[in-house]
Coordinates of C-alpha atoms in Angstrom, one line a residue:
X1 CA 2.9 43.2 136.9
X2 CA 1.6 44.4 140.4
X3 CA -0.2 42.7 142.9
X4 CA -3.3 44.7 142.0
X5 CA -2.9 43.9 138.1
X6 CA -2.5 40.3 138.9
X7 CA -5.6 40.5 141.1
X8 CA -7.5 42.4 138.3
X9 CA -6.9 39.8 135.6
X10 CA -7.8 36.8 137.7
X11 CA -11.0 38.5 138.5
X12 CA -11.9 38.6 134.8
X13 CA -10.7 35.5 134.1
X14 CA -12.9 34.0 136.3
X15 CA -15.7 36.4 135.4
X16 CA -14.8 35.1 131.7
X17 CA -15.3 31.1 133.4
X18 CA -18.5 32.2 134.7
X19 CA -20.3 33.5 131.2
X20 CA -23.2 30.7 130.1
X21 CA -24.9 30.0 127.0
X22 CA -28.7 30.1 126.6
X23 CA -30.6 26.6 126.1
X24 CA -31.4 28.0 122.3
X25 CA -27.7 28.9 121.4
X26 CA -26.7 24.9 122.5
X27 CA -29.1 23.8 120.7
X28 CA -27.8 25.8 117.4
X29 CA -24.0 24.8 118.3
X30 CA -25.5 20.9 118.6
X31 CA -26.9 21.5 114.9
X32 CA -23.7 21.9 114.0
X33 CA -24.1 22.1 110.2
X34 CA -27.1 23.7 108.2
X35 CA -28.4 25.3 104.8
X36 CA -28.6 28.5 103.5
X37 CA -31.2 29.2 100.1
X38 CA -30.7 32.8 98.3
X39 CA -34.0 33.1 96.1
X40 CA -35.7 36.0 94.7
X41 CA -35.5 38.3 91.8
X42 CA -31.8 38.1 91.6
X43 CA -32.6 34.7 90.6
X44 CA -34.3 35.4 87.4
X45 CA -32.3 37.9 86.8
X46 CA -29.0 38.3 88.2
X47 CA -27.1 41.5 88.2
X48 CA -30.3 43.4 87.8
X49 CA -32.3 42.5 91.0
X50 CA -32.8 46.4 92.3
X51 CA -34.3 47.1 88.7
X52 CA -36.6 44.6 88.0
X53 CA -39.9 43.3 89.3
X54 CA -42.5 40.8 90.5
X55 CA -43.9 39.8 86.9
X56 CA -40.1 38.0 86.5
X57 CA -41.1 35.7 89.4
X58 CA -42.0 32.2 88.0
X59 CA -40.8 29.2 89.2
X60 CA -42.2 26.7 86.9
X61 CA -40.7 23.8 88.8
X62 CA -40.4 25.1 92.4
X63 CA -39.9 22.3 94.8
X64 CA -38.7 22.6 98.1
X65 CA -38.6 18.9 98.9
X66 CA -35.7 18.6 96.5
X67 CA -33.9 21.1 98.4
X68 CA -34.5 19.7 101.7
X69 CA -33.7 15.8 100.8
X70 CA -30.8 17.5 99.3
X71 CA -29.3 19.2 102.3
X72 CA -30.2 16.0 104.4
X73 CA -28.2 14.2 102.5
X74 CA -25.0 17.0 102.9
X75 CA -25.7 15.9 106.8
X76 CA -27.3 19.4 107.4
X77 CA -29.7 19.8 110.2
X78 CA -31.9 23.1 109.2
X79 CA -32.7 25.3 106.1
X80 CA -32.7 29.1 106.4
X81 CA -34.9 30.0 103.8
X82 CA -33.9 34.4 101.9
X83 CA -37.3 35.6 102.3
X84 CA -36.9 39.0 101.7
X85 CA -33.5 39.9 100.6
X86 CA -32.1 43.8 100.4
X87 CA -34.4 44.1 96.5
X88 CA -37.6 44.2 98.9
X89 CA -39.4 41.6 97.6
X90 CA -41.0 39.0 100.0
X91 CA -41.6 35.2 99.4
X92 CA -44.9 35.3 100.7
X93 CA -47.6 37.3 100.3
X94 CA -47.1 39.8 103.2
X95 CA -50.2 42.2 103.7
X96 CA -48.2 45.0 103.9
X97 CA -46.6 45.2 100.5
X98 CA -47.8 44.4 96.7
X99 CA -43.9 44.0 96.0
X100 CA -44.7 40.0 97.0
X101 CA -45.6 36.8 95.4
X102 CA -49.1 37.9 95.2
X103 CA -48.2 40.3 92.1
X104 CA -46.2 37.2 90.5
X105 CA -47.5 35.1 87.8
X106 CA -46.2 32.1 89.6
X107 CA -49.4 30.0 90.8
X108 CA -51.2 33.4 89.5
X109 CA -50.4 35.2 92.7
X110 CA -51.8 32.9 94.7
X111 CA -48.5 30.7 96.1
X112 CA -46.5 31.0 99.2
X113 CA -42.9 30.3 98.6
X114 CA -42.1 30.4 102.2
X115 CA -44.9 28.2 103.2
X116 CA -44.1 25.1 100.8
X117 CA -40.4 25.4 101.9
X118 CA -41.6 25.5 105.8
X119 CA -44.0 22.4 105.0
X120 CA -40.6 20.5 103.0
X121 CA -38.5 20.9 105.9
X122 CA -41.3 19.5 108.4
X123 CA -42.0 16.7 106.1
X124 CA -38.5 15.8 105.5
X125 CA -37.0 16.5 109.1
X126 CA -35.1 19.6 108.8
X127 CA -35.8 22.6 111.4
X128 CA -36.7 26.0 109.3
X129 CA -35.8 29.4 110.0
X130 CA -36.1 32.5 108.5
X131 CA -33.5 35.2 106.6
X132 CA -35.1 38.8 106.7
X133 CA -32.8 41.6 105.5
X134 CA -33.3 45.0 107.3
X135 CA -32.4 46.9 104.4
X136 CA -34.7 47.5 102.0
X137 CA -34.3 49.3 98.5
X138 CA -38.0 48.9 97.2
X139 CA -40.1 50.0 100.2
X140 CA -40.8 54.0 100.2
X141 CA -40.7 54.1 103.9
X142 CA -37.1 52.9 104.4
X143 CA -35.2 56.3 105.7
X144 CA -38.1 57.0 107.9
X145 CA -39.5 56.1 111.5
X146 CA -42.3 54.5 109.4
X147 CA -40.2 51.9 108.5
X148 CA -39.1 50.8 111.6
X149 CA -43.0 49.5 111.2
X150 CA -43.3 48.2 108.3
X151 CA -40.6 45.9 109.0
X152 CA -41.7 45.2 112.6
X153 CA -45.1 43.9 110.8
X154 CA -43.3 41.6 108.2
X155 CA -40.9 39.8 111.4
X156 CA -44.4 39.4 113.3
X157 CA -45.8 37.9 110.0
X158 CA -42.7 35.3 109.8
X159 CA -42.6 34.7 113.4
X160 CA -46.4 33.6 113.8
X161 CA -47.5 32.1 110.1
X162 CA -44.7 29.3 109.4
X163 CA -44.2 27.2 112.8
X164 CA -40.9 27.2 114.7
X165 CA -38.6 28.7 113.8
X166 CA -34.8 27.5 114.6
X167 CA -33.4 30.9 113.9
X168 CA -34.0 34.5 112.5
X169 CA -31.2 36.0 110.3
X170 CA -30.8 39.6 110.1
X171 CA -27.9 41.3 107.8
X172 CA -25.6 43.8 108.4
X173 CA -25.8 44.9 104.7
X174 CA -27.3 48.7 104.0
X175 CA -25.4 50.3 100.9
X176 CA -28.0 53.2 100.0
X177 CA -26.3 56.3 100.4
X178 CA -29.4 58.9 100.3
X179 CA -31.3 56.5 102.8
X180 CA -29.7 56.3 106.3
X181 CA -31.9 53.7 108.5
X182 CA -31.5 54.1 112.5
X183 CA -32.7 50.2 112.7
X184 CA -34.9 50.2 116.0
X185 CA -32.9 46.7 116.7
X186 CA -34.3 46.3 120.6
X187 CA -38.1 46.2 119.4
X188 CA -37.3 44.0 116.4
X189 CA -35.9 41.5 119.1
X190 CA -38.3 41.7 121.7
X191 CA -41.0 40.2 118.9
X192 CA -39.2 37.9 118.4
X193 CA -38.1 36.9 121.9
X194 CA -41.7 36.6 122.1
X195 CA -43.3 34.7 119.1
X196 CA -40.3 32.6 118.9
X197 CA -38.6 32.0 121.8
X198 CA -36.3 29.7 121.3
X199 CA -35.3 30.6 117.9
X200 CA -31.9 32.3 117.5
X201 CA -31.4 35.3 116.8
X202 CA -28.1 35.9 114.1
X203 CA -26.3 37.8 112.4
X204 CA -26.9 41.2 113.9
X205 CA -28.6 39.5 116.6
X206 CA -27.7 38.4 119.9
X207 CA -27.5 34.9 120.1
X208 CA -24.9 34.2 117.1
X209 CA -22.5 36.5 115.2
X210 CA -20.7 36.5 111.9
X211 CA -17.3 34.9 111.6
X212 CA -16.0 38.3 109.7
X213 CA -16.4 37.0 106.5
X214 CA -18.1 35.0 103.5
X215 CA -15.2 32.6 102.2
X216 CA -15.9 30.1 104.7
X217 CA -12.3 30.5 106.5
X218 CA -12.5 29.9 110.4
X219 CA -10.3 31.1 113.2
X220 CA -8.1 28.8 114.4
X221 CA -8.9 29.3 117.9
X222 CA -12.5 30.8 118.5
X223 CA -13.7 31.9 122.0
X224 CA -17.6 31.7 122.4
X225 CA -16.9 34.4 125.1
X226 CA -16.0 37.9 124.0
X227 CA -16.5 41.3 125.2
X228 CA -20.5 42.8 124.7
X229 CA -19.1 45.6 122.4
X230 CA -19.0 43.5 119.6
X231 CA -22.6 43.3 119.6
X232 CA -22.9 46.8 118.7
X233 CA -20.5 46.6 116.1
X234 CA -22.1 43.3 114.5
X235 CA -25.6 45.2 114.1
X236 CA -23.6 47.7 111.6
X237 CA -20.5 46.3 110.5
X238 CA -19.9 48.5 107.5
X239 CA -19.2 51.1 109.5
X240 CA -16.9 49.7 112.8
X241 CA -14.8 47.9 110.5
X242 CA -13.7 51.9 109.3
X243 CA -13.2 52.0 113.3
X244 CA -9.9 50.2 114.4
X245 CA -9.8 50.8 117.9
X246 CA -13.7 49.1 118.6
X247 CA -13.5 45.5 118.3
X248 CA -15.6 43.4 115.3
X249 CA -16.3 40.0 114.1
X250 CA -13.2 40.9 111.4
X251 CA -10.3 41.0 114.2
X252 CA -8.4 38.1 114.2
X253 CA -8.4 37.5 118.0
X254 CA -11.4 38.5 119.8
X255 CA -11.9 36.2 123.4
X256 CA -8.2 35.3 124.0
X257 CA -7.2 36.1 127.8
X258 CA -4.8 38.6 126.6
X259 CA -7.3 40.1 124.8
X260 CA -10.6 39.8 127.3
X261 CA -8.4 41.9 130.1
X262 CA -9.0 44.7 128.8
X263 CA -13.1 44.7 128.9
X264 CA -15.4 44.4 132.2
X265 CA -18.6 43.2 129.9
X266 CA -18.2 39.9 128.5
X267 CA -21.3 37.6 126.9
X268 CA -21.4 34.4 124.8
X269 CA -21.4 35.0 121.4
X270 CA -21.0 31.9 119.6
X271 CA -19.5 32.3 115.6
X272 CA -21.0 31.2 112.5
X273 CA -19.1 30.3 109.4
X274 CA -21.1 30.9 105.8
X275 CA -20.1 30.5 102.7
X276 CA -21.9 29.6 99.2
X277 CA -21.0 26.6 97.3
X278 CA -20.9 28.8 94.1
X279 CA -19.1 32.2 93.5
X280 CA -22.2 33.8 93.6
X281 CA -24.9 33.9 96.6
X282 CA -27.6 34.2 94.1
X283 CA -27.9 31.8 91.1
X284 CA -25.7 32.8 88.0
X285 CA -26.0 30.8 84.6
X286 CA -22.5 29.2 84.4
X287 CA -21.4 28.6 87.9
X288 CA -22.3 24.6 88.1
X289 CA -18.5 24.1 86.7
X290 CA -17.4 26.6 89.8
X291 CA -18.3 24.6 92.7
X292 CA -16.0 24.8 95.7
X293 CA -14.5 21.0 95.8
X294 CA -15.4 18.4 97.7
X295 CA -12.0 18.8 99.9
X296 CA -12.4 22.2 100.2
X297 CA -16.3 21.7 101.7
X298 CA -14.5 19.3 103.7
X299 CA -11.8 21.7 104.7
X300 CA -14.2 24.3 105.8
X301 CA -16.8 22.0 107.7
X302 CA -13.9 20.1 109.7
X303 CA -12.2 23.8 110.6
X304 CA -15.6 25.5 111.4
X305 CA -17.7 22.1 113.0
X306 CA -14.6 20.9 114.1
X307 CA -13.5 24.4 115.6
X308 CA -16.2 25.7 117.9
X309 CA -18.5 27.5 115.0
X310 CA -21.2 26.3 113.0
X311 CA -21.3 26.0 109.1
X312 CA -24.2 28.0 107.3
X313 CA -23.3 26.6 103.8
X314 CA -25.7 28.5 100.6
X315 CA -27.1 26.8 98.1
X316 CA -29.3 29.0 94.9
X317 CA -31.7 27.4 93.6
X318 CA -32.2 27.7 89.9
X319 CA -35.1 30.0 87.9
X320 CA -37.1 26.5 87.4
X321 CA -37.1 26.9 91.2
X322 CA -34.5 23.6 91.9
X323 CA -30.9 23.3 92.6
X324 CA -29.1 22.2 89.7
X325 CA -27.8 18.7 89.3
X326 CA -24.6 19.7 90.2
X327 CA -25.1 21.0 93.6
X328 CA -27.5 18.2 94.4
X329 CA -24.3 15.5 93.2
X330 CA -21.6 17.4 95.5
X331 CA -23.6 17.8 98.6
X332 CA -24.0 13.9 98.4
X333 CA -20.6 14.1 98.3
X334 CA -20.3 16.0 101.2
X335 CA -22.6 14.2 103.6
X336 CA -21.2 10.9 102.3
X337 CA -17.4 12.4 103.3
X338 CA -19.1 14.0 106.9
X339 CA -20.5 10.6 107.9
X340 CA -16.9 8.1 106.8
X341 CA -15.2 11.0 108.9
X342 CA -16.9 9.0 111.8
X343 CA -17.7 5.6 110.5
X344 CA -14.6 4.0 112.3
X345 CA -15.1 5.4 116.0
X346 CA -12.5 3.2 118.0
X347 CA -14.1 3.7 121.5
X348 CA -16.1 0.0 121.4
X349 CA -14.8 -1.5 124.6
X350 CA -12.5 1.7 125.7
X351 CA -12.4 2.6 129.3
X352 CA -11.2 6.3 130.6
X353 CA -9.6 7.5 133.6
X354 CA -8.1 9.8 135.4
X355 CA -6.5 10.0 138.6
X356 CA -7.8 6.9 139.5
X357 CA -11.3 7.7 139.1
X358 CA -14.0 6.6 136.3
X359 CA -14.9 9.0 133.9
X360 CA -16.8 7.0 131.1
X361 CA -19.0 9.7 131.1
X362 CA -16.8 10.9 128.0
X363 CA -17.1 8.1 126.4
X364 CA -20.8 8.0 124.9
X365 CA -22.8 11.8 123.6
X366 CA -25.2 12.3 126.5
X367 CA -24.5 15.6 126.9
X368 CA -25.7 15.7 130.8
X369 CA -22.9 13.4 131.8
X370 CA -19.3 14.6 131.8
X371 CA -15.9 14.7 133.6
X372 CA -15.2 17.2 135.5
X373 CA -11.6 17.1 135.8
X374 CA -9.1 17.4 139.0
X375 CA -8.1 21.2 139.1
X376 CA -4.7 20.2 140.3
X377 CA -3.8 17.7 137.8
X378 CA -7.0 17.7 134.6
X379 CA -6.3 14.8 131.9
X380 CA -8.6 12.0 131.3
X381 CA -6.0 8.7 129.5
X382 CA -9.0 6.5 127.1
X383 CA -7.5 2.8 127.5
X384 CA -8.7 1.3 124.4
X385 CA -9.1 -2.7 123.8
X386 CA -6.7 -3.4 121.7
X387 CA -3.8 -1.0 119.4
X388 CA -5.6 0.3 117.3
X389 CA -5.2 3.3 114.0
X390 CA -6.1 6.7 115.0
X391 CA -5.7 10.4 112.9
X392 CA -8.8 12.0 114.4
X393 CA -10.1 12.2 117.8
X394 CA -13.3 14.7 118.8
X395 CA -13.2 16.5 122.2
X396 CA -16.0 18.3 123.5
X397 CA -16.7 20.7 126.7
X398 CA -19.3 20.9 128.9
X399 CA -20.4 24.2 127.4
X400 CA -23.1 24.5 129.6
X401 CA -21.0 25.1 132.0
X402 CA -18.9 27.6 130.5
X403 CA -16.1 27.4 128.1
X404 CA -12.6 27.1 130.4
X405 CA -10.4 24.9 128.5
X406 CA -6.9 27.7 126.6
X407 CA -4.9 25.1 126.0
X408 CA -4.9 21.4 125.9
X409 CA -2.4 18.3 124.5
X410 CA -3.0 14.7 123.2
X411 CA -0.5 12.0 123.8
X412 CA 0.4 8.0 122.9
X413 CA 2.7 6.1 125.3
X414 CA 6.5 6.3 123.5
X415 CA 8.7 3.6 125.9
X416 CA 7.9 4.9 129.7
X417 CA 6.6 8.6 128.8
X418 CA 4.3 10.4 126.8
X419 CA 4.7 11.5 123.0
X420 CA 2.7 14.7 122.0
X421 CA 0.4 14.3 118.7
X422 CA -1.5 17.2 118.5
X423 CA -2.1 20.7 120.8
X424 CA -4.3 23.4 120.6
X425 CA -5.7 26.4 122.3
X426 CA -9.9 26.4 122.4
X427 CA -12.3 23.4 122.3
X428 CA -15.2 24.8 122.9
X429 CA -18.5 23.2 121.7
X430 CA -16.2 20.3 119.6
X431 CA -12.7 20.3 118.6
X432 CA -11.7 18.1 115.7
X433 CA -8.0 17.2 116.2
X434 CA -6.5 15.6 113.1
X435 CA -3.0 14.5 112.7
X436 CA -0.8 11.6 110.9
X437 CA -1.9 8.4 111.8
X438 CA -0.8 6.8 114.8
X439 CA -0.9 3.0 116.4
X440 CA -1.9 3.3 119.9
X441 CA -4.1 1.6 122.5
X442 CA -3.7 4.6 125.2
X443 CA -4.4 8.0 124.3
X444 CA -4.4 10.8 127.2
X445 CA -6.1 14.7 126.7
X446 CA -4.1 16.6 129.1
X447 CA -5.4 20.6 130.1
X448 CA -2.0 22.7 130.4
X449 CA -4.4 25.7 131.0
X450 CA -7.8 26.6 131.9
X451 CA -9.9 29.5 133.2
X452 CA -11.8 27.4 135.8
X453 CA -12.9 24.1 136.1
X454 CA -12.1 22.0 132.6
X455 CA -15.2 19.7 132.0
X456 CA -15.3 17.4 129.1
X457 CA -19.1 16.0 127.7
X458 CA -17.2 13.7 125.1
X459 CA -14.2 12.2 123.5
X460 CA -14.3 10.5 120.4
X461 CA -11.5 8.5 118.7
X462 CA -11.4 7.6 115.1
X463 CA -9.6 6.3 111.9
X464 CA -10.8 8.7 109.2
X465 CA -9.6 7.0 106.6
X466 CA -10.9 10.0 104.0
X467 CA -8.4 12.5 105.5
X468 CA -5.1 12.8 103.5

């Protein structure tokens, strides 16, 4: 490598160190873990949602509470609520369509699904945002400029009738093959931006993007810093996948430094992980005995919480307008298995260090303290009180100051040196490190590399006893 090549990567390595994250996409990462609810015509009748109407719309049951208490329970934070899916048909009674509630025979035409399911997640805690798919089969306009419109008026109805919102969630998903639709995506943000400010936008947005796919797998080491392109080929993904030389949520590496050299524009562009708890997005008669199991839920929330993404996990409600018992029983079991994760923290007492100097900081979650570490030698050693067991410890960066840290070690004392238990590549917002359990009362984090200055907000030591 030339001088100039060397001099050209260190430049965008530190312009990489340098990329920030808004205050509304911290405050999605610090959610961590929240709902998704697929409900519409689909649910009354699955496989034939483009072909039927409002008149099979009747909930006889709807409650939203259930839902909400139910996802509290999973440990979730937020519910995103399908309020118009790609069949056209809105949960509330928009004013600019009949294809609504209002021509339902639920609470003769007179209810407001979105509304009730708002109101549950104020009552019980939750923050509420808003799923509204650009594609459209029903409405007449779609193809046209019109459209742009039409949908234009339905976001400004979301954004200004159902309180805040934590998050707008478009879809990449347009299938119609007479009906091309040049989405005006700029104007659709800009309302938004304004109505809701600090709501994020996802999901062909540009606050959050899509992991690259709907199985709930994660990367295993996920940069919130990649290059801009990717937001253009997150607002159509369809078609870029086809395209193998423009980078997409799909790639396997997309914010590596290998991989960053080659772009000038970077931005932070945090990951979600989704996934539904069923087979099916939608509710399908049958699928209560095909839940994903509790390990697996486990799997997927400790490799997308635990590795710098956040988990967007569906639940369909049923046509009575409830989840089923069976959900409701298994994301108990969730929560209960998120919150023994961290029931035995090991910290009570603990002291941290490095290179002589206090940095306790780490050591509680106040995110506005943290330890910046020594550029020339970065490791923070957590003296605990007494030996103590240990197969999970939680690291987290100072993401509001960038994301810096590429590689990182943990390590117990072994005689008069140090014994490595665990590596990795990214922390990020949190990195959940679990390994075989080990009896230790010093544990150091040691940076091998970095991009600039490697800050840590917390470090958290634990015996999970629930992990195998």
């Amino acid at each position: 490598m030339t001088d100039t090549a060397r001099q050209n990567e260190k430049d965008r390595i530190r312009k990489a160190a340098l990329v920030l994250p808004s205050q509304r996409q911290i405050e999605l990462n610090c959610m961590e873990f929240y709902g998704f609810v697929h409900f519409g015509l689909y649910t009354f009748d699955p496989g034939r949602e483009y072909q039927t109407g409002p008149e099979v719309f009747h909930p006889v049951h709807f409650e939203p509470r259930q839902w909400a208490r139910a996802f509290k329970a999973a440990g979730m934070k937020g519910l995103l609520l399908t309020c118009k899916h790609h069949e056209g048909f809105c949960l509330w009674p928009s004013r600019y369509t009949d294809f609504s509630v209002k021509s339902s025979p639920w609470k003769d035409g007179k209810g407001d699904v979105v509304a009730e399911v708002a109101q549950a997640c104020h009552e019980e805690g939750l923050k509420f945002g808003v799923y509204l798919s650009p594609w459209d089969m029903h409405e007449k306009t779609y193809g046209t400029p019109a459209y742009d419109e039409y949908f234009r008026n339905q976001l400004t109805e979301l954004c200004t009738n159902y309180g805040e919102l934590f998050c707008v969630w478009f879809d990449g998903a347009c299938r119609s093959k007479d009906k091309v639709q040049d989405y005006d995506w700029d104007s659709y943000y800009a309302i938004i931006r304004k109505l809701q400010p600090n709501a994020c936008i996802s999901i062909c947005g540009p606050d959050v993007r899509w992991i690259g796919n709907e199985a709930g797998v994660s990367r295993q080491e996920e940069w919130s810093v990649v290059p801009k392109c990717i937001m253009t080929t997150e607002r159509n993904p369809g078609y870029w996948r086809q395209i193998d030389t423009v980078p997409n949520s799909t790639w396997k590496d997309i914010g590596s430094r290998d991989f960053i050299e080659k772009y000038d524009d970077l931005i932070w562009y945090p990951a979600e992980v989704d996934v539904s708890i069923r087979p099916s997005w939608g509710y399908v008669p049958g699928e209560e005995k095909q839940l994903h199991s509790l390990d697996a839920l486990l799997d997927m929330y400790m490799k997308a919480v635990g590795g710098n993404a956040t988990f967007l996990l569906n639940v369909p409600p049923n046509p009575e307008g409830l989840f089923d018992r069976e959900d409701v029983e298994r994301l108990a079991q969730l929560g209960k298995a998120i919150r023994e994760l961290f029931a035995h923290s090991q910290t009570e007492g603990a002291s941290a260090v490095s290179n002589g100097r206090d940095t306790s900081a780490v050591l509680n979650s106040d995110r506005t303290q943290y330890a910046e570490l020594d550029p020339e030698n970065p490791f923070v050693e957590i003296c605990l009180r007494r030996k103590s067991r240990i197969n999970l410890i939680a690291l987290k960066e100072t993401i509001e100051r960038g994301q810096q840290i590429e590689k990182f070690t943990v390590e117990i004392p072994e005689g008069e040196s140090w014994k490595e238990i665990y590596s990795a590549s990214t922390i990020g917002y949190q990195r959940l490190c679990h390994f075989p359990a080990v009896s230790a009362d010093r544990i150091r984090i040691r940076i091998e590399k970095n991009r600039g200055s490697a800050r840590l907000t917390e470090i958290g030591i634990y015996d999970a006893e629930i992990l195998k």
